[in-house]
């Protein structure tokens, strides 16, 4: 297995291009299943999960062609076309490797009137049930059965009737699945307490470009009036606000100065506020956002929350940043129950972190010492990279495949701003 090796202590300085957002790509790709016309997505990140989703679409009868695959290109253009669906089954083998596969449930149900999708099961950061995905679809008229580890959903008469669902807990994935199911319903579907993440706005904008009728985009109530058919479209995937935030933390911990090219401040206000609270200079530039730090980070108090709150996907990276801070930082994780798996690994590098239930206290130390560490999930992996960039000596990050799921050409981007980082291929 590949390893990433970092010799820490280099100040990051320069421009980092921000890729298309993984989480937006993973909900835009299944939109191709909603129409027999081509959907062209631009600025798709080059990531293992995006490739995996392409394969899933192929299994369902949707063709995919990719342009812009020269190695020097960031971002690719994919055209996906589901002229006819040849299958409505997302099998265990694919769903188990990529949780986001569950996002074909809504579109398949909308287009074909039925869908059979393997239950994703547990994952490293908690149980992650899909009950809300199913309840929302039921509220719109789907009949749902669970058997042999699969969800089978059927729209009686071939089309969902419409209805109203109020989410008891804000769920990004369930909002996405329900919105994609709703666009071809016979009647109107209303989603209350819907997630408002920028990736959901991106999804809704793409659906509208395909001919969907959606009101309330960006608010907690989405009203979707079903249409008889959708058409093809060309759509550009938004910039990855989590990737941008991750590199911002790397800049702060190395007391660097970077421009996150392509990042949009309006989509990551909570992250930028937290960077400012830590003492960073954050300013808009013509091409993106500049983040600079002249000193050690000041302590922060952060609690994760649905958008527009502080993203759970940024918690591990800020925690890494806080390990070299000037005092005690306090973190509260409210979204996932098992999202401190980076803590024991960070401890191997000399961090002082105490976890009690959902809270973690990070006391800043004067130095980190590089060590062999193991990545456990995507954002946890990034926290180890961030710590490694500032640690003395060499940090070896193992299980790099987690990073490849979510960071397009990480080592190349970091090398370009001065980091001493390389990938050692297992060969
Ligand atoms: C998405 C993101 C992930 C991010 C998360 C929260 C993608 C591919 N992934 O994950 O990176 O960390 O949003 O911002 O976009 N829940 C239920 N029942 C359900 C669904 C969710 O109880 O049916 C709970 C979850 O266990 C969790 C909370 O709701 O506690 C939020 O999860 P959700 O927003 O659904 O996360 P994902 O869509 O899986």
CSV table of C-alpha atoms and ligand atoms in Angstrom, one decimal:
chain,number,residue,atom,x,y,z
A,1,UNK,CA,0.0,0.0,0.0
A,2,UNK,CA,1.2,3.5,-0.8
A,3,UNK,CA,2.5,5.8,1.9
A,4,UNK,CA,2.8,9.5,2.2
A,5,UNK,CA,6.1,10.7,3.7
A,6,UNK,CA,6.4,14.2,5.0
A,7,UNK,CA,9.5,16.0,6.4
A,8,UNK,CA,7.8,18.7,8.4
A,9,UNK,CA,8.7,22.2,9.2
A,10,UNK,CA,8.3,24.0,5.8
A,11,UNK,CA,6.2,27.1,5.7
A,12,UNK,CA,3.5,26.8,3.0
A,13,UNK,CA,3.6,29.7,0.6
A,14,UNK,CA,1.9,30.1,-2.8
A,15,UNK,CA,-1.2,29.3,-4.7
A,16,UNK,CA,-3.2,26.1,-4.2
A,17,UNK,CA,-5.9,25.3,-6.9
A,18,UNK,CA,-9.1,24.0,-5.3
A,19,UNK,CA,-10.7,21.1,-7.1
A,20,UNK,CA,-14.4,20.4,-7.7
A,21,UNK,CA,-16.2,19.3,-4.6
A,22,UNK,CA,-16.2,15.6,-3.9
A,23,UNK,CA,-19.5,15.7,-2.1
A,24,UNK,CA,-21.2,17.7,-4.8
A,25,UNK,CA,-19.8,15.4,-7.5
A,26,UNK,CA,-21.3,12.4,-5.7
A,27,UNK,CA,-24.8,13.8,-5.8
A,28,UNK,CA,-24.5,15.4,-9.3
A,29,UNK,CA,-23.4,12.1,-10.9
A,30,UNK,CA,-26.6,10.2,-10.0
A,31,UNK,CA,-28.7,13.0,-11.6
A,32,UNK,CA,-27.7,11.4,-15.0
A,33,UNK,CA,-30.0,8.6,-14.2
A,34,UNK,CA,-33.0,11.0,-14.2
A,35,UNK,CA,-33.0,11.6,-18.0
A,36,UNK,CA,-32.3,9.8,-21.3
A,37,UNK,CA,-30.4,12.8,-22.5
A,38,UNK,CA,-26.7,13.5,-21.7
A,39,UNK,CA,-25.6,15.2,-18.5
A,40,UNK,CA,-22.2,16.8,-18.8
A,41,UNK,CA,-20.4,17.6,-15.5
A,42,UNK,CA,-17.4,20.0,-15.7
A,43,UNK,CA,-14.8,20.4,-13.0
A,44,UNK,CA,-15.2,16.9,-11.7
A,45,UNK,CA,-12.4,16.1,-9.3
A,46,UNK,CA,-10.1,13.2,-10.1
A,47,UNK,CA,-10.8,11.0,-7.1
A,48,UNK,CA,-11.3,7.3,-6.4
A,49,UNK,CA,-14.9,7.9,-5.3
A,50,UNK,CA,-15.8,9.7,-8.5
A,51,UNK,CA,-14.4,6.8,-10.6
A,52,UNK,CA,-16.2,4.4,-8.4
A,53,UNK,CA,-19.5,6.2,-8.9
A,54,UNK,CA,-18.9,6.2,-12.7
A,55,UNK,CA,-18.6,2.4,-12.5
A,56,UNK,CA,-21.8,2.2,-10.6
A,57,UNK,CA,-23.6,4.3,-13.3
A,58,UNK,CA,-22.1,1.9,-15.9
A,59,UNK,CA,-23.6,-1.1,-14.1
A,60,UNK,CA,-27.0,0.5,-14.3
A,61,UNK,CA,-26.8,1.1,-18.1
A,62,UNK,CA,-25.5,4.7,-18.0
A,63,UNK,CA,-22.6,5.3,-20.3
A,64,UNK,CA,-19.8,7.6,-19.2
A,65,UNK,CA,-17.1,9.3,-21.2
A,66,UNK,CA,-14.4,11.4,-19.8
A,67,UNK,CA,-12.4,14.3,-21.4
A,68,UNK,CA,-9.6,16.3,-20.0
A,69,UNK,CA,-7.8,13.3,-18.6
A,70,UNK,CA,-4.3,14.6,-19.4
A,71,UNK,CA,-2.2,14.1,-16.2
A,72,UNK,CA,-1.6,17.8,-15.9
A,73,UNK,CA,-5.3,18.8,-15.9
A,74,UNK,CA,-7.1,19.4,-12.7
A,75,UNK,CA,-10.7,18.6,-13.0
A,76,UNK,CA,-12.3,16.6,-15.7
A,77,UNK,CA,-15.4,16.7,-17.8
A,78,UNK,CA,-17.7,13.7,-17.7
A,79,UNK,CA,-20.7,13.1,-19.9
A,80,UNK,CA,-23.0,10.5,-18.5
A,81,UNK,CA,-26.0,9.2,-20.6
A,82,UNK,CA,-28.6,6.8,-19.4
A,83,UNK,CA,-30.5,6.3,-22.7
A,84,UNK,CA,-32.2,3.3,-21.1
A,85,UNK,CA,-31.5,1.8,-17.7
A,86,UNK,CA,-30.4,-1.8,-17.9
A,87,UNK,CA,-30.6,-2.5,-14.2
A,88,UNK,CA,-32.1,-0.9,-11.1
A,89,UNK,CA,-29.9,-2.7,-8.6
A,90,UNK,CA,-26.9,-1.2,-6.7
A,91,UNK,CA,-25.1,-4.3,-5.5
A,92,UNK,CA,-23.5,-4.9,-2.1
A,93,UNK,CA,-20.0,-5.0,-3.5
A,94,UNK,CA,-20.1,-1.5,-4.7
A,95,UNK,CA,-22.2,0.1,-1.9
A,96,UNK,CA,-20.0,-1.4,0.8
A,97,UNK,CA,-16.9,0.3,-0.7
A,98,UNK,CA,-18.7,3.6,-1.3
A,99,UNK,CA,-21.5,4.8,1.0
A,100,UNK,CA,-22.6,7.5,-1.4
A,101,UNK,CA,-23.9,4.7,-3.8
A,102,UNK,CA,-27.1,5.0,-1.7
A,103,UNK,CA,-27.7,8.2,-3.7
A,104,UNK,CA,-28.8,6.2,-6.7
A,105,UNK,CA,-31.9,5.1,-4.8
A,106,UNK,CA,-33.9,8.3,-5.3
A,107,UNK,CA,-33.1,8.8,-9.0
A,108,UNK,CA,-33.7,5.1,-9.9
A,109,UNK,CA,-37.0,5.2,-8.2
A,110,UNK,CA,-38.0,8.4,-9.9
A,111,UNK,CA,-37.0,7.3,-13.4
A,112,UNK,CA,-37.8,3.5,-13.4
A,113,UNK,CA,-40.4,3.3,-10.6
A,114,UNK,CA,-38.2,0.9,-8.7
A,115,UNK,CA,-34.8,0.5,-7.1
A,116,UNK,CA,-32.9,-2.1,-5.2
A,117,UNK,CA,-29.9,-0.9,-3.2
A,118,UNK,CA,-27.7,-2.7,-0.8
A,119,UNK,CA,-27.8,-1.3,2.8
A,120,UNK,CA,-24.5,0.5,3.3
A,121,UNK,CA,-23.9,-0.8,6.8
A,122,UNK,CA,-21.7,0.8,9.5
A,123,UNK,CA,-18.6,2.8,8.7
A,124,UNK,CA,-15.6,4.2,10.5
A,125,UNK,CA,-17.2,7.4,11.7
A,126,UNK,CA,-20.4,5.9,13.2
A,127,UNK,CA,-23.5,3.9,12.5
A,128,UNK,CA,-24.8,6.2,9.7
A,129,UNK,CA,-28.3,4.8,9.2
A,130,UNK,CA,-30.4,5.5,6.2
A,131,UNK,CA,-33.8,5.5,7.8
A,132,UNK,CA,-34.5,9.2,6.9
A,133,UNK,CA,-33.8,8.5,3.2
A,134,UNK,CA,-36.4,5.8,3.3
A,135,UNK,CA,-39.0,7.7,5.4
A,136,UNK,CA,-38.8,10.7,3.0
A,137,UNK,CA,-39.4,8.4,0.0
A,138,UNK,CA,-42.3,6.7,1.8
A,139,UNK,CA,-43.8,10.1,2.5
A,140,UNK,CA,-43.8,10.7,-1.3
A,141,UNK,CA,-45.6,7.4,-1.9
A,142,UNK,CA,-42.9,4.8,-2.2
A,143,UNK,CA,-43.4,1.3,-0.9
A,144,UNK,CA,-40.3,0.1,0.8
A,145,UNK,CA,-39.2,-3.4,1.9
A,146,UNK,CA,-36.0,-4.5,3.5
A,147,UNK,CA,-34.8,-8.0,2.8
A,148,UNK,CA,-31.4,-9.8,2.7
A,149,UNK,CA,-29.5,-6.7,3.3
A,150,UNK,CA,-31.1,-4.8,0.5
A,151,UNK,CA,-33.7,-1.9,0.3
A,152,UNK,CA,-36.3,-2.4,-2.4
A,153,UNK,CA,-38.3,0.6,-3.2
A,154,UNK,CA,-41.3,0.7,-5.6
A,155,UNK,CA,-43.4,3.7,-6.8
A,156,UNK,CA,-46.9,2.3,-7.2
A,157,UNK,CA,-48.0,3.0,-10.8
A,158,UNK,CA,-44.4,3.7,-11.8
A,159,UNK,CA,-44.3,7.3,-10.4
A,160,UNK,CA,-44.2,8.8,-6.9
A,161,UNK,CA,-47.3,10.6,-5.9
A,162,UNK,CA,-45.9,13.5,-3.9
A,163,UNK,CA,-46.2,14.5,-0.3
A,164,UNK,CA,-44.6,16.2,2.6
A,165,UNK,CA,-41.8,15.2,4.9
A,166,UNK,CA,-40.2,17.0,7.8
A,167,UNK,CA,-36.8,15.7,8.7
A,168,UNK,CA,-36.4,15.1,12.5
A,169,UNK,CA,-32.6,15.5,12.1
A,170,UNK,CA,-30.9,17.4,9.3
A,171,UNK,CA,-29.4,14.9,6.8
A,172,UNK,CA,-27.4,15.9,3.8
A,173,UNK,CA,-27.7,12.5,2.0
A,174,UNK,CA,-31.4,12.0,2.8
A,175,UNK,CA,-32.2,15.5,1.5
A,176,UNK,CA,-30.3,14.8,-1.7
A,177,UNK,CA,-32.0,11.4,-2.3
A,178,UNK,CA,-35.4,12.8,-1.6
A,179,UNK,CA,-34.9,15.8,-3.9
A,180,UNK,CA,-33.7,13.6,-6.7
A,181,UNK,CA,-36.7,11.3,-6.2
A,182,UNK,CA,-39.1,14.2,-6.1
A,183,UNK,CA,-38.3,15.9,-9.4
A,184,UNK,CA,-40.2,13.4,-11.5
A,185,UNK,CA,-43.2,12.9,-9.1
A,186,UNK,CA,-46.8,13.2,-10.3
A,187,UNK,CA,-47.5,15.9,-7.6
A,188,UNK,CA,-45.6,18.3,-5.4
A,189,UNK,CA,-43.1,17.2,-2.7
A,190,UNK,CA,-42.2,19.3,0.2
A,191,UNK,CA,-39.1,18.8,2.4
A,192,UNK,CA,-39.0,20.6,5.7
A,193,UNK,CA,-35.9,21.0,7.9
A,194,UNK,CA,-34.0,20.0,4.7
A,195,UNK,CA,-30.2,20.3,4.7
A,196,UNK,CA,-28.9,23.6,3.3
A,197,UNK,CA,-25.3,22.7,2.5
A,198,UNK,CA,-23.8,24.4,-0.6
A,199,UNK,CA,-23.6,20.9,-2.2
A,200,UNK,CA,-27.4,20.7,-1.9
A,201,UNK,CA,-27.7,24.1,-3.6
A,202,UNK,CA,-25.4,22.8,-6.3
A,203,UNK,CA,-27.6,19.7,-6.7
A,204,UNK,CA,-30.8,21.8,-6.9
A,205,UNK,CA,-29.2,24.2,-9.4
A,206,UNK,CA,-28.2,21.3,-11.6
A,207,UNK,CA,-31.7,19.7,-11.4
A,208,UNK,CA,-33.2,23.1,-12.3
A,209,UNK,CA,-30.8,23.2,-15.3
A,210,UNK,CA,-32.3,19.8,-16.3
A,211,UNK,CA,-35.8,21.2,-16.2
A,212,UNK,CA,-36.9,20.5,-12.5
A,213,UNK,CA,-39.2,22.9,-10.7
A,214,UNK,CA,-37.7,23.6,-7.2
A,215,UNK,CA,-38.5,26.5,-4.9
A,216,UNK,CA,-36.7,27.4,-1.7
A,217,UNK,CA,-33.2,26.5,-2.9
A,218,UNK,CA,-30.7,27.2,-0.1
A,219,UNK,CA,-33.4,27.3,2.6
A,220,UNK,CA,-34.7,24.6,4.9
A,221,UNK,CA,-37.9,24.1,3.0
A,222,UNK,CA,-37.7,22.7,-0.5
A,223,UNK,CA,-40.9,22.6,-2.6
A,224,UNK,CA,-40.5,20.5,-5.6
A,225,UNK,CA,-43.2,20.3,-8.2
A,226,UNK,CA,-42.8,17.1,-10.2
A,227,UNK,CA,-42.4,17.3,-14.0
A,228,UNK,CA,-43.0,14.6,-16.6
A,229,UNK,CA,-39.4,14.5,-17.9
A,230,UNK,CA,-36.1,16.1,-17.4
A,231,UNK,CA,-33.6,16.9,-20.2
A,232,UNK,CA,-29.8,16.9,-20.4
A,233,UNK,CA,-27.6,19.8,-19.2
A,234,UNK,CA,-24.0,20.9,-18.8
A,235,UNK,CA,-23.1,21.8,-15.3
A,236,UNK,CA,-20.0,22.9,-13.4
A,237,UNK,CA,-19.3,21.3,-10.1
A,238,UNK,CA,-18.7,23.8,-7.2
A,239,UNK,CA,-15.3,24.2,-5.6
A,240,UNK,CA,-14.5,21.9,-2.7
A,241,UNK,CA,-15.0,24.0,0.5
A,242,UNK,CA,-13.7,21.2,2.6
A,243,UNK,CA,-10.5,20.8,0.6
A,244,UNK,CA,-10.0,24.6,0.7
A,245,UNK,CA,-10.5,24.6,4.5
A,246,UNK,CA,-8.1,21.7,4.9
A,247,UNK,CA,-5.3,23.6,3.1
A,248,UNK,CA,-6.2,26.7,5.1
A,249,UNK,CA,-5.5,24.7,8.3
A,250,UNK,CA,-2.2,23.5,6.8
A,251,UNK,CA,-1.2,27.1,6.0
A,252,UNK,CA,-2.0,28.2,9.6
A,253,UNK,CA,-0.1,25.4,11.3
A,254,UNK,CA,3.0,26.0,9.2
A,255,UNK,CA,2.6,29.8,9.7
A,256,UNK,CA,2.3,30.1,6.0
A,257,UNK,CA,0.6,32.3,3.4
A,258,UNK,CA,-1.5,30.6,0.7
A,259,UNK,CA,-4.1,31.6,-1.8
A,260,UNK,CA,-6.9,29.0,-2.2
A,261,UNK,CA,-7.6,29.5,-5.8
A,262,UNK,CA,-11.2,29.0,-6.8
A,263,UNK,CA,-12.5,28.7,-3.2
A,264,UNK,CA,-15.7,30.8,-2.4
A,265,UNK,CA,-15.9,32.6,0.9
A,266,UNK,CA,-19.7,32.7,0.9
A,267,UNK,CA,-19.8,28.9,1.0
A,268,UNK,CA,-17.4,28.5,3.9
A,269,UNK,CA,-18.1,31.3,6.3
A,270,UNK,CA,-18.0,29.2,9.5
A,271,UNK,CA,-14.6,27.8,8.5
A,272,UNK,CA,-13.3,31.2,7.8
A,273,UNK,CA,-14.6,32.6,11.1
A,274,UNK,CA,-12.8,29.8,12.9
A,275,UNK,CA,-9.6,30.6,11.1
A,276,UNK,CA,-9.9,34.2,12.1
A,277,UNK,CA,-10.6,33.2,15.7
A,278,UNK,CA,-7.3,31.3,15.6
A,279,UNK,CA,-5.6,34.5,14.6
A,280,UNK,CA,-5.3,34.0,10.8
A,281,UNK,CA,-5.5,36.7,8.3
A,282,UNK,CA,-8.3,35.7,5.9
A,283,UNK,CA,-9.2,37.9,2.9
A,284,UNK,CA,-10.9,37.6,-0.4
A,285,UNK,CA,-8.6,37.8,-3.5
A,286,UNK,CA,-9.5,38.1,-7.1
A,287,UNK,CA,-9.2,34.4,-7.6
A,288,UNK,CA,-10.2,33.0,-4.2
A,289,UNK,CA,-9.2,33.4,-0.6
A,290,UNK,CA,-5.9,34.2,1.0
A,291,UNK,CA,-5.1,32.6,4.4
A,292,UNK,CA,-2.0,33.8,6.2
A,293,UNK,CA,-0.6,33.2,9.7
A,294,UNK,CA,2.3,34.9,11.4
A,295,UNK,CA,2.3,33.2,14.7
A,296,UNK,CA,1.1,30.1,16.6
A,297,UNK,CA,-2.7,29.6,16.5
A,298,UNK,CA,-4.8,30.9,19.3
A,299,UNK,CA,-7.1,28.4,21.0
A,300,UNK,CA,-10.6,27.9,19.5
A,301,UNK,CA,-13.9,26.6,20.7
A,302,UNK,CA,-15.8,24.8,18.0
A,303,UNK,CA,-18.9,22.7,17.9
A,304,UNK,CA,-20.0,20.9,14.7
A,305,UNK,CA,-23.4,21.6,13.3
A,306,UNK,CA,-25.3,21.4,10.0
A,307,UNK,CA,-24.7,24.2,7.5
A,308,UNK,CA,-24.3,27.1,8.0
A,309,UNK,CA,-22.7,25.9,11.2
A,310,UNK,CA,-19.1,24.6,11.5
A,311,UNK,CA,-18.8,21.5,9.3
A,312,UNK,CA,-18.1,18.1,10.9
A,313,UNK,CA,-15.9,17.5,7.9
A,314,UNK,CA,-13.5,20.2,9.1
A,315,UNK,CA,-13.3,19.1,12.8
A,316,UNK,CA,-10.3,16.8,12.5
A,317,UNK,CA,-8.2,19.3,10.5
A,318,UNK,CA,-8.9,22.1,13.0
A,319,UNK,CA,-8.0,19.8,15.8
A,320,UNK,CA,-4.6,19.1,14.2
A,321,UNK,CA,-4.1,22.8,13.8
A,322,UNK,CA,-5.0,23.4,17.4
A,323,UNK,CA,-2.3,20.9,18.6
A,324,UNK,CA,0.4,23.5,18.2
A,325,UNK,CA,-1.8,26.4,19.5
A,326,UNK,CA,-1.0,28.7,22.4
A,327,UNK,CA,-3.7,27.3,24.8
A,328,UNK,CA,-6.5,24.9,25.2
A,329,UNK,CA,-9.1,24.4,22.4
A,330,UNK,CA,-12.4,22.8,22.9
A,331,UNK,CA,-14.2,20.7,20.3
A,332,UNK,CA,-17.7,19.2,20.4
A,333,UNK,CA,-18.8,16.8,17.7
A,334,UNK,CA,-22.6,16.8,17.4
A,335,UNK,CA,-23.1,15.0,14.0
A,336,UNK,CA,-21.2,11.7,14.2
A,337,UNK,CA,-20.7,9.6,17.3
A,338,UNK,CA,-17.3,8.2,16.5
A,339,UNK,CA,-15.4,10.9,14.8
A,340,UNK,CA,-12.3,11.2,17.0
A,341,UNK,CA,-10.4,8.4,15.5
A,342,UNK,CA,-7.6,10.7,14.6
A,343,UNK,CA,-6.9,11.4,18.2
A,344,UNK,CA,-4.8,8.3,19.1
A,345,UNK,CA,-2.8,8.8,15.9
A,346,UNK,CA,-2.2,12.5,16.7
A,347,UNK,CA,-1.1,11.5,20.2
A,348,UNK,CA,1.7,9.4,18.6
A,349,UNK,CA,3.1,12.7,17.4
A,350,UNK,CA,3.1,14.2,20.8
A,351,UNK,CA,-0.3,16.0,20.9
A,352,UNK,CA,-2.1,16.6,24.1
A,353,UNK,CA,-5.8,15.7,23.5
A,354,UNK,CA,-8.3,14.5,26.0
A,355,UNK,CA,-11.6,13.1,24.7
A,356,UNK,CA,-14.7,12.7,26.9
A,357,UNK,CA,-17.8,11.6,25.0
A,358,UNK,CA,-18.5,14.1,22.3
A,359,UNK,CA,-16.0,16.7,23.5
A,360,UNK,CA,-12.3,16.9,23.1
A,361,UNK,CA,-9.9,19.3,24.8
A,362,UNK,CA,-6.7,20.0,22.9
A,363,UNK,CA,-3.9,21.6,24.8
A,364,UNK,CA,-1.3,23.2,22.5
A,365,UNK,CA,2.2,21.8,22.8
A,366,UNK,CA,5.5,23.4,21.7
A,367,UNK,CA,6.4,20.8,19.2
A,368,UNK,CA,5.1,17.8,17.4
A,369,UNK,CA,7.5,14.9,16.5
A,370,UNK,CA,7.0,13.0,13.2
A,371,UNK,CA,5.9,9.4,13.6
A,372,UNK,CA,4.4,6.5,11.5
A,373,UNK,CA,0.7,7.0,11.7
A,374,UNK,CA,-2.3,5.3,10.2
A,375,UNK,CA,-5.2,7.0,8.5
A,376,UNK,CA,-8.7,5.8,9.6
A,377,UNK,CA,-11.0,7.9,7.4
A,378,UNK,CA,-10.8,10.7,4.9
A,379,UNK,CA,-10.8,13.8,7.1
A,380,UNK,CA,-8.8,12.0,9.9
A,381,UNK,CA,-6.2,11.3,7.2
A,382,UNK,CA,-6.0,14.9,6.4
A,383,UNK,CA,-5.5,15.8,10.0
A,384,UNK,CA,-2.4,13.6,10.1
A,385,UNK,CA,-1.0,15.3,7.0
A,386,UNK,CA,-1.6,18.7,8.6
A,387,UNK,CA,0.2,17.7,11.8
A,388,UNK,CA,3.0,16.1,9.8
A,389,UNK,CA,3.6,19.3,7.9
A,390,UNK,CA,4.4,21.1,11.1
A,391,UNK,CA,6.1,18.2,13.0
A,392,UNK,CA,9.8,17.9,13.4
A,393,UNK,CA,11.3,15.0,11.5
A,394,UNK,CA,9.5,12.5,9.3
A,395,UNK,CA,5.9,11.5,9.4
A,396,UNK,CA,4.8,8.4,7.5
A,397,UNK,CA,1.0,8.3,6.8
A,398,UNK,CA,-0.2,4.8,6.0
A,399,UNK,CA,-3.5,3.7,4.4
A,400,UNK,CA,-3.4,6.5,1.9
A,401,UNK,CA,-6.3,5.2,0.0
A,402,UNK,CA,-8.6,7.2,2.3
A,403,UNK,CA,-7.0,10.4,1.1
A,404,UNK,CA,-7.3,9.4,-2.5
A,405,UNK,CA,-11.0,9.2,-2.0
A,406,UNK,CA,-11.2,12.9,-1.3
A,407,UNK,CA,-8.1,15.0,-2.1
A,408,UNK,CA,-7.1,15.4,-5.7
A,409,UNK,CA,-3.3,15.1,-6.1
A,410,UNK,CA,-2.7,16.1,-2.5
A,411,UNK,CA,1.1,15.7,-2.6
A,412,UNK,CA,1.5,17.7,-5.8
A,413,UNK,CA,-0.6,20.6,-4.5
A,414,UNK,CA,1.4,20.7,-1.3
A,415,UNK,CA,4.8,20.3,-3.0
A,416,UNK,CA,4.0,23.3,-5.1
A,417,UNK,CA,3.6,25.5,-2.0
A,418,UNK,CA,6.9,24.3,-0.5
A,419,UNK,CA,6.0,21.2,1.5
A,420,UNK,CA,8.5,18.4,1.6
A,421,UNK,CA,6.0,15.6,0.9
A,422,UNK,CA,6.1,12.6,-1.3
A,423,UNK,CA,4.2,9.4,-2.1
A,424,UNK,CA,6.0,6.2,-1.8
A,425,UNK,CA,4.3,3.7,-4.0
A,426,UNK,CA,4.0,0.1,-2.8
A,427,UNK,CA,5.0,-0.9,-6.3
B,1,LIG,C1,-22.7,13.9,4.2
B,1,LIG,C2,-21.3,14.0,3.6
B,1,LIG,C3,-20.3,13.9,4.7
B,1,LIG,C4,-20.6,14.8,5.9
B,1,LIG,C5,-22.0,14.7,6.3
B,1,LIG,C6,-22.4,15.8,7.4
B,1,LIG,C7,-21.5,13.2,1.4
B,1,LIG,C8,-21.1,12.1,0.4
B,1,LIG,N1,-21.1,13.0,2.6
B,1,LIG,O1,-22.8,12.6,4.7
B,1,LIG,O2,-19.0,14.2,4.2
B,1,LIG,O3,-19.7,14.5,7.0
B,1,LIG,O4,-22.9,14.9,5.2
B,1,LIG,O5,-22.2,17.0,6.9
B,1,LIG,O6,-22.0,14.2,1.0
B,1,LIG,N2,-28.8,10.2,9.9
B,1,LIG,C9,-29.8,9.4,10.3
B,1,LIG,N3,-30.5,8.8,9.4
B,1,LIG,C10,-30.4,8.9,8.1
B,1,LIG,C11,-29.4,9.8,7.6
B,1,LIG,C12,-28.6,10.4,8.5
B,1,LIG,O7,-29.9,9.2,11.5
B,1,LIG,O8,-31.1,8.3,7.3
B,1,LIG,C13,-27.9,10.9,10.8
B,1,LIG,C14,-26.4,10.5,10.7
B,1,LIG,O9,-26.1,9.3,11.5
B,1,LIG,C15,-25.7,11.7,11.3
B,1,LIG,C16,-26.6,12.9,10.8
B,1,LIG,O10,-27.9,12.3,10.5
B,1,LIG,O11,-25.7,11.7,12.7
B,1,LIG,C17,-26.1,13.6,9.6
B,1,LIG,O12,-25.8,12.7,8.6
B,1,LIG,P1,-25.9,13.1,7.0
B,1,LIG,O13,-26.1,14.6,6.9
B,1,LIG,O14,-27.0,12.2,6.4
B,1,LIG,O15,-24.5,12.6,6.4
B,1,LIG,P2,-24.2,12.0,5.0
B,1,LIG,O16,-25.2,12.5,4.0
B,1,LIG,O17,-24.0,10.5,5.2
